[in-house]
PDB file of C-alpha atoms and ligand atoms in Angstrom:
ATOM      1  CA  MET A 189     -26.173  -9.214   5.845  1.00  0.00           C
ATOM      2  CA  ASP A 190     -22.529  -8.343   6.482  1.00  0.00           C
ATOM      3  CA  GLY A 191     -21.801  -5.440   8.784  1.00  0.00           C
ATOM      4  CA  ILE A 192     -20.596  -2.071   7.573  1.00  0.00           C
ATOM      5  CA  ASP A 193     -18.084   0.195   9.262  1.00  0.00           C
ATOM      6  CA  PHE A 194     -18.656   3.840   8.279  1.00  0.00           C
ATOM      7  CA  ILE A 195     -15.393   5.787   8.563  1.00  0.00           C
ATOM      8  CA  GLY A 196     -15.330   9.593   8.685  1.00  0.00           C
ATOM      9  CA  ASP A 197     -13.038  12.277   7.254  1.00  0.00           C
ATOM     10  CA  ILE A 198      -9.356  11.191   7.268  1.00  0.00           C
ATOM     11  CA  HIS A 199      -7.634  14.314   5.830  1.00  0.00           C
ATOM     12  CA  GLY A 200      -4.240  12.645   5.354  1.00  0.00           C
ATOM     13  CA  CYS A 201      -4.049  11.066   8.833  1.00  0.00           C
ATOM     14  CA  SER A 202      -3.003   7.614   7.641  1.00  0.00           C
ATOM     15  CA  ALA A 203      -1.507   6.430  10.955  1.00  0.00           C
ATOM     16  CA  GLN A 204      -4.856   6.911  12.699  1.00  0.00           C
ATOM     17  CA  LEU A 205      -6.594   5.215   9.766  1.00  0.00           C
ATOM     18  CA  GLU A 206      -4.406   2.109  10.096  1.00  0.00           C
ATOM     19  CA  ARG A 207      -4.954   2.004  13.844  1.00  0.00           C
ATOM     20  CA  LEU A 208      -8.701   2.382  13.413  1.00  0.00           C
ATOM     21  CA  LEU A 209      -8.858  -0.415  10.817  1.00  0.00           C
ATOM     22  CA  GLN A 210      -6.824  -2.692  13.099  1.00  0.00           C
ATOM     23  CA  THR A 211      -9.046  -1.818  16.069  1.00  0.00           C
ATOM     24  CA  LEU A 212     -12.066  -2.759  13.953  1.00  0.00           C
ATOM     25  CA  GLY A 213     -10.465  -6.164  13.196  1.00  0.00           C
ATOM     26  CA  TYR A 214      -9.289  -5.531   9.641  1.00  0.00           C
ATOM     27  CA  VAL A 215      -6.116  -7.380   8.624  1.00  0.00           C
ATOM     28  CA  ARG A 216      -3.756  -6.354   5.830  1.00  0.00           C
ATOM     29  CA  ARG A 217      -3.348  -9.106   3.230  1.00  0.00           C
ATOM     30  CA  ASP A 218      -1.536  -8.567  -0.081  1.00  0.00           C
ATOM     31  CA  GLY A 219      -1.562  -4.846   0.630  1.00  0.00           C
ATOM     32  CA  VAL A 220      -5.329  -4.643   1.198  1.00  0.00           C
ATOM     33  CA  TYR A 221      -7.042  -4.229   4.585  1.00  0.00           C
ATOM     34  CA  GLN A 222      -9.891  -6.723   4.832  1.00  0.00           C
ATOM     35  CA  HIS A 223     -12.351  -8.339   7.221  1.00  0.00           C
ATOM     36  CA  SER A 224     -14.112 -11.664   6.705  1.00  0.00           C
ATOM     37  CA  GLU A 225     -17.552 -10.414   7.793  1.00  0.00           C
ATOM     38  CA  ARG A 226     -17.481  -6.670   7.363  1.00  0.00           C
ATOM     39  CA  ARG A 227     -16.708  -3.939   4.882  1.00  0.00           C
ATOM     40  CA  VAL A 228     -16.052  -0.213   5.067  1.00  0.00           C
ATOM     41  CA  ILE A 229     -17.851   2.766   3.609  1.00  0.00           C
ATOM     42  CA  PHE A 230     -15.669   5.882   3.666  1.00  0.00           C
ATOM     43  CA  LEU A 231     -17.429   9.237   4.002  1.00  0.00           C
ATOM     44  CA  GLY A 232     -14.953  11.199   1.808  1.00  0.00           C
ATOM     45  CA  ASP A 233     -12.413  13.955   2.605  1.00  0.00           C
ATOM     46  CA  PHE A 234      -9.354  11.732   2.332  1.00  0.00           C
ATOM     47  CA  ILE A 235      -7.038  14.597   1.443  1.00  0.00           C
ATOM     48  CA  ASP A 236      -5.772  18.082   2.448  1.00  0.00           C
ATOM     49  CA  ARG A 237      -4.511  19.258   5.847  1.00  0.00           C
ATOM     50  CA  GLY A 238      -2.876  16.097   7.322  1.00  0.00           C
ATOM     51  CA  PRO A 239       0.690  14.754   7.056  1.00  0.00           C
ATOM     52  CA  GLU A 240       0.286  11.652   4.822  1.00  0.00           C
ATOM     53  CA  GLN A 241      -1.820  12.265   1.758  1.00  0.00           C
ATOM     54  CA  ARG A 242      -0.278   9.568  -0.401  1.00  0.00           C
ATOM     55  CA  ARG A 243      -0.211   6.902   2.306  1.00  0.00           C
ATOM     56  CA  THR A 244      -3.912   7.551   2.986  1.00  0.00           C
ATOM     57  CA  LEU A 245      -4.894   7.038  -0.652  1.00  0.00           C
ATOM     58  CA  GLU A 246      -2.648   3.949  -0.795  1.00  0.00           C
ATOM     59  CA  ILE A 247      -4.759   2.399   1.990  1.00  0.00           C
ATOM     60  CA  VAL A 248      -8.203   3.518   0.853  1.00  0.00           C
ATOM     61  CA  ARG A 249      -7.916   2.979  -2.883  1.00  0.00           C
ATOM     62  CA  PRO A 250      -6.931  -0.732  -2.846  1.00  0.00           C
ATOM     63  CA  MET A 251      -9.752  -1.440  -0.383  1.00  0.00           C
ATOM     64  CA  VAL A 252     -12.251   0.117  -2.802  1.00  0.00           C
ATOM     65  CA  GLU A 253     -10.682  -1.534  -5.854  1.00  0.00           C
ATOM     66  CA  HIS A 254     -10.791  -4.972  -4.195  1.00  0.00           C
ATOM     67  CA  GLY A 255     -14.394  -4.675  -3.032  1.00  0.00           C
ATOM     68  CA  ARG A 256     -13.461  -4.355   0.666  1.00  0.00           C
ATOM     69  CA  ALA A 257     -14.803  -0.808   0.843  1.00  0.00           C
ATOM     70  CA  SER A 258     -16.911   1.786  -0.937  1.00  0.00           C
ATOM     71  CA  ALA A 259     -16.488   5.534  -0.680  1.00  0.00           C
ATOM     72  CA  VAL A 260     -18.400   8.712  -1.443  1.00  0.00           C
ATOM     73  CA  MET A 261     -16.849  11.983  -2.577  1.00  0.00           C
ATOM     74  CA  GLY A 262     -16.044  14.683  -0.014  1.00  0.00           C
ATOM     75  CA  ASN A 263     -15.906  18.404  -0.726  1.00  0.00           C
ATOM     76  CA  HIS A 264     -12.089  18.216  -0.646  1.00  0.00           C
ATOM     77  CA  GLU A 265     -11.981  15.633  -3.471  1.00  0.00           C
ATOM     78  CA  PHE A 266     -14.546  17.710  -5.351  1.00  0.00           C
ATOM     79  CA  ASN A 267     -12.465  20.853  -4.855  1.00  0.00           C
ATOM     80  CA  ALA A 268      -9.352  18.950  -6.024  1.00  0.00           C
ATOM     81  CA  ILE A 269     -11.168  17.964  -9.226  1.00  0.00           C
ATOM     82  CA  CYS A 270     -12.322  21.558  -9.810  1.00  0.00           C
ATOM     83  CA  TYR A 271      -8.802  22.878  -9.081  1.00  0.00           C
ATOM     84  CA  ALA A 272      -7.452  20.514 -11.764  1.00  0.00           C
ATOM     85  CA  THR A 273     -10.169  21.168 -14.369  1.00  0.00           C
ATOM     86  CA  PRO A 274      -9.318  23.949 -16.853  1.00  0.00           C
ATOM     87  CA  THR A 275     -11.916  26.356 -18.205  1.00  0.00           C
ATOM     88  CA  ARG A 276     -11.542  28.812 -21.080  1.00  0.00           C
ATOM     89  CA  ASP A 277      -9.785  31.361 -18.860  1.00  0.00           C
ATOM     90  CA  GLY A 278      -8.549  29.513 -15.772  1.00  0.00           C
ATOM     91  CA  PHE A 279      -9.779  26.600 -13.668  1.00  0.00           C
ATOM     92  CA  VAL A 280     -13.199  25.649 -12.287  1.00  0.00           C
ATOM     93  CA  ARG A 281     -11.699  26.328  -8.833  1.00  0.00           C
ATOM     94  CA  PRO A 282      -9.505  29.404  -9.283  1.00  0.00           C
ATOM     95  CA  HIS A 283      -5.835  29.093  -8.290  1.00  0.00           C
ATOM     96  CA  ILE A 284      -6.051  31.979  -5.833  1.00  0.00           C
ATOM     97  CA  GLU A 285      -4.008  32.069  -2.619  1.00  0.00           C
ATOM     98  CA  LYS A 286      -6.848  30.871  -0.340  1.00  0.00           C
ATOM     99  CA  ASN A 287      -7.574  27.820  -2.533  1.00  0.00           C
ATOM    100  CA  ARG A 288      -3.903  26.990  -3.048  1.00  0.00           C
ATOM    101  CA  HIS A 289      -3.295  27.206   0.699  1.00  0.00           C
ATOM    102  CA  GLN A 290      -6.231  24.879   1.469  1.00  0.00           C
ATOM    103  CA  HIS A 291      -4.871  22.338  -1.005  1.00  0.00           C
ATOM    104  CA  ALA A 292      -1.141  22.693  -0.176  1.00  0.00           C
ATOM    105  CA  ALA A 293      -0.614  19.415   1.721  1.00  0.00           C
ATOM    106  CA  PHE A 294      -2.069  17.452  -1.194  1.00  0.00           C
ATOM    107  CA  LEU A 295      -0.151  19.335  -3.894  1.00  0.00           C
ATOM    108  CA  ALA A 296       3.108  18.851  -1.950  1.00  0.00           C
ATOM    109  CA  GLU A 297       2.753  15.077  -2.384  1.00  0.00           C
ATOM    110  CA  TYR A 298       0.982  15.156  -5.763  1.00  0.00           C
ATOM    111  CA  PRO A 299       2.702  17.918  -7.771  1.00  0.00           C
ATOM    112  CA  PHE A 300       0.193  19.719  -9.961  1.00  0.00           C
ATOM    113  CA  GLY A 301      -0.024  18.187 -13.438  1.00  0.00           C
ATOM    114  CA  SER A 302       2.239  15.212 -12.618  1.00  0.00           C
ATOM    115  CA  PRO A 303       1.145  11.695 -13.686  1.00  0.00           C
ATOM    116  CA  GLU A 304       0.403  10.834  -9.994  1.00  0.00           C
ATOM    117  CA  HIS A 305      -1.710  13.958  -9.657  1.00  0.00           C
ATOM    118  CA  ARG A 306      -3.701  13.156 -12.801  1.00  0.00           C
ATOM    119  CA  ASP A 307      -4.161   9.572 -11.615  1.00  0.00           C
ATOM    120  CA  ALA A 308      -5.469  10.693  -8.194  1.00  0.00           C
ATOM    121  CA  ILE A 309      -7.912  13.127  -9.815  1.00  0.00           C
ATOM    122  CA  SER A 310      -9.233  10.449 -12.141  1.00  0.00           C
ATOM    123  CA  TRP A 311      -9.777   8.163  -9.149  1.00  0.00           C
ATOM    124  CA  PHE A 312     -11.698  10.950  -7.364  1.00  0.00           C
ATOM    125  CA  MET A 313     -13.945  11.117 -10.450  1.00  0.00           C
ATOM    126  CA  THR A 314     -14.962   7.475  -9.782  1.00  0.00           C
ATOM    127  CA  LEU A 315     -16.409   8.350  -6.344  1.00  0.00           C
ATOM    128  CA  PRO A 316     -20.203   8.585  -6.288  1.00  0.00           C
ATOM    129  CA  LEU A 317     -21.734  11.755  -4.798  1.00  0.00           C
ATOM    130  CA  TYR A 318     -24.007   9.720  -2.531  1.00  0.00           C
ATOM    131  CA  ILE A 319     -25.165   6.144  -1.902  1.00  0.00           C
ATOM    132  CA  ASP A 320     -28.879   5.467  -1.455  1.00  0.00           C
ATOM    133  CA  THR A 321     -29.897   1.913  -0.511  1.00  0.00           C
ATOM    134  CA  GLU A 322     -33.142   0.625   0.966  1.00  0.00           C
ATOM    135  CA  ALA A 323     -31.465   0.130   4.359  1.00  0.00           C
ATOM    136  CA  PHE A 324     -29.260   3.242   4.685  1.00  0.00           C
ATOM    137  CA  GLY A 325     -27.976   6.406   3.011  1.00  0.00           C
ATOM    138  CA  VAL A 326     -24.467   7.892   2.744  1.00  0.00           C
ATOM    139  CA  VAL A 327     -23.425  11.392   1.697  1.00  0.00           C
ATOM    140  CA  HIS A 328     -20.539  13.626   2.732  1.00  0.00           C
ATOM    141  CA  ALA A 329     -22.500  16.526   4.273  1.00  0.00           C
ATOM    142  CA  CYS A 330     -26.269  16.721   3.734  1.00  0.00           C
ATOM    143  CA  TRP A 331     -28.930  14.151   2.931  1.00  0.00           C
ATOM    144  CA  CYS A 332     -31.191  16.175   0.638  1.00  0.00           C
ATOM    145  CA  ALA A 333     -33.706  14.376  -1.584  1.00  0.00           C
ATOM    146  CA  ASP A 334     -34.419  17.572  -3.565  1.00  0.00           C
ATOM    147  CA  SER A 335     -30.722  17.960  -4.437  1.00  0.00           C
ATOM    148  CA  PHE A 336     -30.461  14.272  -5.420  1.00  0.00           C
ATOM    149  CA  ARG A 337     -33.456  14.712  -7.744  1.00  0.00           C
ATOM    150  CA  ILE A 338     -31.770  17.684  -9.459  1.00  0.00           C
ATOM    151  CA  LEU A 339     -28.441  15.869  -9.806  1.00  0.00           C
ATOM    152  CA  ARG A 340     -29.587  12.403 -10.870  1.00  0.00           C
ATOM    153  CA  PRO A 341     -30.043  13.169 -14.603  1.00  0.00           C
ATOM    154  CA  HIS A 342     -26.544  14.706 -14.649  1.00  0.00           C
ATOM    155  CA  LEU A 343     -24.669  11.835 -12.970  1.00  0.00           C
ATOM    156  CA  THR A 344     -23.250   8.696 -14.592  1.00  0.00           C
ATOM    157  CA  ASP A 345     -25.029   5.382 -14.027  1.00  0.00           C
ATOM    158  CA  THR A 346     -22.693   4.767 -11.067  1.00  0.00           C
ATOM    159  CA  GLY A 347     -23.691   8.109  -9.511  1.00  0.00           C
ATOM    160  CA  CYS A 348     -20.495   9.945 -10.472  1.00  0.00           C
ATOM    161  CA  LEU A 349     -19.687  13.328 -11.983  1.00  0.00           C
ATOM    162  CA  SER A 350     -18.981  13.759 -15.666  1.00  0.00           C
ATOM    163  CA  GLU A 351     -17.181  16.581 -17.485  1.00  0.00           C
ATOM    164  CA  ARG A 352     -20.569  17.918 -18.484  1.00  0.00           C
ATOM    165  CA  THR A 353     -21.739  18.029 -14.831  1.00  0.00           C
ATOM    166  CA  LEU A 354     -18.643  20.082 -14.008  1.00  0.00           C
ATOM    167  CA  SER A 355     -19.379  22.559 -16.764  1.00  0.00           C
ATOM    168  CA  LEU A 356     -22.939  22.968 -15.421  1.00  0.00           C
ATOM    169  CA  TYR A 357     -21.483  23.474 -11.924  1.00  0.00           C
ATOM    170  CA  GLU A 358     -19.439  26.433 -13.229  1.00  0.00           C
ATOM    171  CA  ASP A 359     -22.655  28.474 -13.402  1.00  0.00           C
ATOM    172  CA  GLU A 360     -23.191  29.468  -9.772  1.00  0.00           C
ATOM    173  CA  SER A 361     -26.880  30.157 -10.303  1.00  0.00           C
ATOM    174  CA  SER A 362     -27.536  26.673 -11.714  1.00  0.00           C
ATOM    175  CA  GLY A 363     -29.506  24.016  -9.857  1.00  0.00           C
ATOM    176  CA  VAL A 364     -26.573  21.629 -10.307  1.00  0.00           C
ATOM    177  CA  HIS A 365     -24.207  24.089  -8.585  1.00  0.00           C
ATOM    178  CA  GLN A 366     -26.516  24.577  -5.630  1.00  0.00           C
ATOM    179  CA  ALA A 367     -27.284  20.866  -5.288  1.00  0.00           C
ATOM    180  CA  ILE A 368     -23.579  19.916  -5.233  1.00  0.00           C
ATOM    181  CA  GLU A 369     -22.819  22.678  -2.706  1.00  0.00           C
ATOM    182  CA  THR A 370     -25.677  21.486  -0.497  1.00  0.00           C
ATOM    183  CA  ILE A 371     -24.835  17.787  -0.398  1.00  0.00           C
ATOM    184  CA  LEU A 372     -21.016  18.128  -0.239  1.00  0.00           C
ATOM    185  CA  LYS A 373     -20.637  21.293   1.888  1.00  0.00           C
ATOM    186  CA  GLY A 374     -23.946  21.458   3.749  1.00  0.00           C
ATOM    187  CA  PRO A 375     -26.806  23.940   3.364  1.00  0.00           C
ATOM    188  CA  GLU A 376     -26.353  27.606   4.279  1.00  0.00           C
ATOM    189  CA  HIS A 377     -29.163  29.823   5.477  1.00  0.00           C
ATOM    190  CA  PRO A 378     -29.210  33.456   4.261  1.00  0.00           C
ATOM    191  CA  LEU A 379     -29.469  36.040   7.042  1.00  0.00           C
ATOM    192  CA  PRO A 380     -30.999  39.531   6.840  1.00  0.00           C
ATOM    193  CA  PRO A 381     -28.258  42.191   6.298  1.00  0.00           C
ATOM    194  CA  SER A 382     -28.447  43.307   9.942  1.00  0.00           C
ATOM    195  CA  PHE A 383     -27.232  39.835  10.972  1.00  0.00           C
ATOM    196  CA  ALA A 384     -24.001  39.835   8.952  1.00  0.00           C
ATOM    197  CA  PHE A 385     -21.229  38.509  11.185  1.00  0.00           C
ATOM    198  CA  THR A 386     -17.508  37.763  11.143  1.00  0.00           C
ATOM    199  CA  ASP A 387     -16.458  34.136  11.565  1.00  0.00           C
ATOM    200  CA  LYS A 388     -13.506  32.926  13.640  1.00  0.00           C
ATOM    201  CA  ASP A 389     -11.157  33.345  10.643  1.00  0.00           C
ATOM    202  CA  GLY A 390     -12.237  36.974  10.286  1.00  0.00           C
ATOM    203  CA  THR A 391     -14.212  36.360   7.078  1.00  0.00           C
ATOM    204  CA  PRO A 392     -17.398  38.483   6.818  1.00  0.00           C
ATOM    205  CA  ARG A 393     -20.482  36.292   6.311  1.00  0.00           C
ATOM    206  CA  SER A 394     -24.101  36.840   5.420  1.00  0.00           C
ATOM    207  CA  GLU A 395     -25.126  33.196   5.723  1.00  0.00           C
ATOM    208  CA  ALA A 396     -25.159  30.800   8.656  1.00  0.00           C
ATOM    209  CA  ARG A 397     -24.645  27.051   8.422  1.00  0.00           C
ATOM    210  CA  LEU A 398     -27.945  25.211   8.867  1.00  0.00           C
ATOM    211  CA  LYS A 399     -27.914  22.133  11.081  1.00  0.00           C
ATOM    212  CA  TRP A 400     -30.145  20.385   8.577  1.00  0.00           C
ATOM    213  CA  TRP A 401     -30.752  17.400  10.870  1.00  0.00           C
ATOM    214  CA  THR A 402     -32.504  19.587  13.475  1.00  0.00           C
ATOM    215  CA  SER A 403     -36.272  19.743  13.653  1.00  0.00           C
ATOM    216  CA  SER A 404     -38.172  22.994  13.086  1.00  0.00           C
ATOM    217  CA  ASP A 405     -39.582  22.511  16.594  1.00  0.00           C
ATOM    218  CA  LEU A 406     -36.284  24.004  17.773  1.00  0.00           C
ATOM    219  CA  ALA A 407     -35.699  27.757  18.022  1.00  0.00           C
ATOM    220  CA  VAL A 408     -34.115  29.271  14.875  1.00  0.00           C
ATOM    221  CA  SER A 409     -30.962  30.230  16.807  1.00  0.00           C
ATOM    222  CA  GLN A 410     -30.414  26.610  17.802  1.00  0.00           C
ATOM    223  CA  ARG A 411     -30.616  25.432  14.204  1.00  0.00           C
ATOM    224  CA  LEU A 412     -27.903  27.725  12.872  1.00  0.00           C
ATOM    225  CA  GLU A 413     -24.139  27.746  13.316  1.00  0.00           C
ATOM    226  CA  PHE A 414     -21.980  30.857  12.916  1.00  0.00           C
ATOM    227  CA  GLY A 415     -18.571  29.622  11.828  1.00  0.00           C
ATOM    228  CA  GLY A 416     -17.325  29.411  15.420  1.00  0.00           C
ATOM    229  CA  ALA A 417     -18.422  33.016  16.154  1.00  0.00           C
ATOM    230  CA  ARG A 418     -20.545  33.631  19.263  1.00  0.00           C
ATOM    231  CA  LEU A 419     -23.588  35.863  19.065  1.00  0.00           C
ATOM    232  CA  SER A 420     -24.843  37.848  22.057  1.00  0.00           C
ATOM    233  CA  SER A 421     -27.997  36.616  23.777  1.00  0.00           C
ATOM    234  CA  GLU A 422     -29.850  39.680  22.415  1.00  0.00           C
ATOM    235  CA  ARG A 423     -28.879  38.770  18.864  1.00  0.00           C
ATOM    236  CA  LEU A 424     -29.895  35.152  19.413  1.00  0.00           C
ATOM    237  CA  ALA A 425     -33.280  36.269  20.715  1.00  0.00           C
ATOM    238  CA  GLU A 426     -33.724  38.416  17.589  1.00  0.00           C
ATOM    239  CA  LEU A 427     -32.824  35.442  15.396  1.00  0.00           C
ATOM    240  CA  ASP A 428     -35.589  33.420  17.002  1.00  0.00           C
ATOM    241  CA  LEU A 429     -38.104  35.924  15.602  1.00  0.00           C
ATOM    242  CA  LEU A 430     -37.020  35.169  12.003  1.00  0.00           C
ATOM    243  CA  PRO A 431     -38.959  32.680   9.888  1.00  0.00           C
ATOM    244  CA  GLN A 432     -37.818  29.063  10.273  1.00  0.00           C
ATOM    245  CA  PRO A 433     -35.121  27.890   7.812  1.00  0.00           C
ATOM    246  CA  ARG A 434     -36.107  25.415   5.157  1.00  0.00           C
ATOM    247  CA  ALA A 435     -37.091  22.041   6.640  1.00  0.00           C
ATOM    248  CA  HIS A 436     -35.135  18.944   5.644  1.00  0.00           C
ATOM    249  CA  PRO A 437     -37.469  16.002   6.271  1.00  0.00           C
ATOM    250  CA  ALA A 438     -36.065  13.588   8.863  1.00  0.00           C
ATOM    251  CA  PRO A 439     -34.748  10.492   7.055  1.00  0.00           C
ATOM    252  CA  THR A 440     -36.709   7.245   7.449  1.00  0.00           C
ATOM    253  CA  LYS A 441     -33.538   5.102   7.476  1.00  0.00           C
ATOM    254  CA  PRO A 442     -30.085   5.569   8.999  1.00  0.00           C
ATOM    255  CA  VAL A 443     -28.063   8.238   7.170  1.00  0.00           C
ATOM    256  CA  PHE A 444     -24.296   8.545   7.608  1.00  0.00           C
ATOM    257  CA  VAL A 445     -22.369  11.773   6.969  1.00  0.00           C
ATOM    258  CA  GLY A 446     -18.958  13.294   7.733  1.00  0.00           C
ATOM    259  CA  HIS A 447     -17.826  16.913   7.206  1.00  0.00           C
ATOM    260  CA  TYR A 448     -18.848  18.655  10.430  1.00  0.00           C
ATOM    261  CA  TRP A 449     -15.589  18.694  12.471  1.00  0.00           C
ATOM    262  CA  LEU A 450     -17.404  17.576  15.604  1.00  0.00           C
ATOM    263  CA  ARG A 451     -15.818  17.528  19.058  1.00  0.00           C
ATOM    264  CA  GLY A 452     -16.509  15.670  22.271  1.00  0.00           C
ATOM    265  CA  GLU A 453     -18.058  12.268  22.895  1.00  0.00           C
ATOM    266  CA  PRO A 454     -19.478  10.780  19.692  1.00  0.00           C
ATOM    267  CA  GLY A 455     -23.206  10.135  19.421  1.00  0.00           C
ATOM    268  CA  PRO A 456     -25.923  10.330  16.732  1.00  0.00           C
ATOM    269  CA  LEU A 457     -26.937  13.876  15.689  1.00  0.00           C
ATOM    270  CA  SER A 458     -30.609  12.935  15.619  1.00  0.00           C
ATOM    271  CA  GLU A 459     -32.706   9.775  15.681  1.00  0.00           C
ATOM    272  CA  ARG A 460     -31.347   8.469  12.356  1.00  0.00           C
ATOM    273  CA  VAL A 461     -28.529  10.841  11.359  1.00  0.00           C
ATOM    274  CA  VAL A 462     -24.973   9.852  12.290  1.00  0.00           C
ATOM    275  CA  CYS A 463     -21.935  12.080  11.689  1.00  0.00           C
ATOM    276  CA  VAL A 464     -18.594  10.259  11.922  1.00  0.00           C
ATOM    277  CA  ASP A 465     -16.288  13.281  11.543  1.00  0.00           C
ATOM    278  CA  TYR A 466     -14.554  13.991  14.876  1.00  0.00           C
ATOM    279  CA  SER A 467     -11.790  16.357  13.668  1.00  0.00           C
ATOM    280  CA  VAL A 468      -8.813  13.987  13.417  1.00  0.00           C
ATOM    281  CA  ALA A 469      -6.765  16.571  11.483  1.00  0.00           C
ATOM    282  CA  LYS A 470      -7.315  19.212  14.198  1.00  0.00           C
ATOM    283  CA  GLY A 471      -6.220  17.184  17.207  1.00  0.00           C
ATOM    284  CA  GLY A 472      -9.498  15.257  17.513  1.00  0.00           C
ATOM    285  CA  LYS A 473     -10.320  11.617  16.785  1.00  0.00           C
ATOM    286  CA  LEU A 474     -10.776   9.451  13.725  1.00  0.00           C
ATOM    287  CA  ALA A 475     -14.207   7.889  14.133  1.00  0.00           C
ATOM    288  CA  ALA A 476     -16.137   4.936  12.775  1.00  0.00           C
ATOM    289  CA  TYR A 477     -19.703   3.781  13.294  1.00  0.00           C
ATOM    290  CA  ARG A 478     -19.979  -0.049  13.406  1.00  0.00           C
ATOM    291  CA  TRP A 479     -23.343  -0.734  11.838  1.00  0.00           C
ATOM    292  CA  SER A 480     -24.965  -4.151  11.883  1.00  0.00           C
ATOM    293  CA  GLY A 481     -28.312  -3.242  10.379  1.00  0.00           C
ATOM    294  CA  GLU A 482     -29.909  -1.532  13.395  1.00  0.00           C
ATOM    295  CA  PRO A 483     -32.614   0.915  12.254  1.00  0.00           C
ATOM    296  CA  LEU A 484     -31.830   3.342  15.103  1.00  0.00           C
ATOM    297  CA  PRO A 485     -28.125   4.100  15.545  1.00  0.00           C
ATOM    298  CA  VAL A 486     -26.774   4.122  19.098  1.00  0.00           C
ATOM    299  CA  ARG A 487     -23.894   5.866  20.876  1.00  0.00           C
ATOM    300  CA  ASP A 488     -22.234   2.545  21.863  1.00  0.00           C
ATOM    301  CA  ASN A 489     -21.424   1.644  18.259  1.00  0.00           C
ATOM    302  CA  PHE A 490     -18.918   4.445  17.678  1.00  0.00           C
ATOM    303  CA  VAL A 491     -15.259   3.394  17.657  1.00  0.00           C
ATOM    304  CA  CYS A 492     -12.544   6.075  17.762  1.00  0.00           C
ATOM    305  CA  VAL A 493      -8.783   6.442  17.764  1.00  0.00           C
ATOM    306  CA  SER A 494      -7.041   9.676  18.680  1.00  0.00           C
TER     307      SER A 494
HETATM  308 MN1  LIG B  23     -15.839  18.033   4.331  1.00  0.00          MN
END
């Protein structure tokens, strides 16, 4: 079997992407990066934040279209689709200041409603929400069999969204909405009202991010993340008295994700879960995991450029 290089969130950092591909031994021929024995699977989040949105898509898209790479959808591509999809009285993702700001770098290079913008959105629609093979799994944020089961009847035969799926997503109480949020943005764990906190951006929150790859043998406080906010040791001790968050069964094959803006020296998150997002658009690194079929991923197989 040919090897696969899993590449994490790029967010418009095309210079780092080209350097990473070259470091991995890919050569550009007829405008398409390629390798004689390997291919790439991109983890999504190609757009927003970074300096070269268009250049990034001009590298990634030909690789996918020429069979040199596959890609799954990230929450930023999903948000871009929702931002561009009209409803009866607005858009699936409202054009409010916060959403416009988050999407500004992309819209600067793909003016809203322009032919290039429409073309990019229709390409995003061709990205599957996850890839499930016998040997490995790929999803942007959370490997969740229950969410896949809910979504499957609503996806196309290539695992993609349809207009109908988007209209189901509009209903925030629907199973489809929650499943898409879980797999593309990661599961959140509701906290009792006394635990409401303010994250590092000053936004009040009543839910913590669940590190779904952690085992329920760990203390509750070690399984949750508070948007960069630090809780006092007393509060953490109180959290440990709460019931354990929902368990996500440990995968039985390697699972590759992005999304988590990790820092520091790359390594697997758990025995079989690998995150390849090392915050390139916030001064970190663009990361890849060079996989050659090993059932247990190892630290040595990460390759990064900063
Ligand atoms: Mn993401």
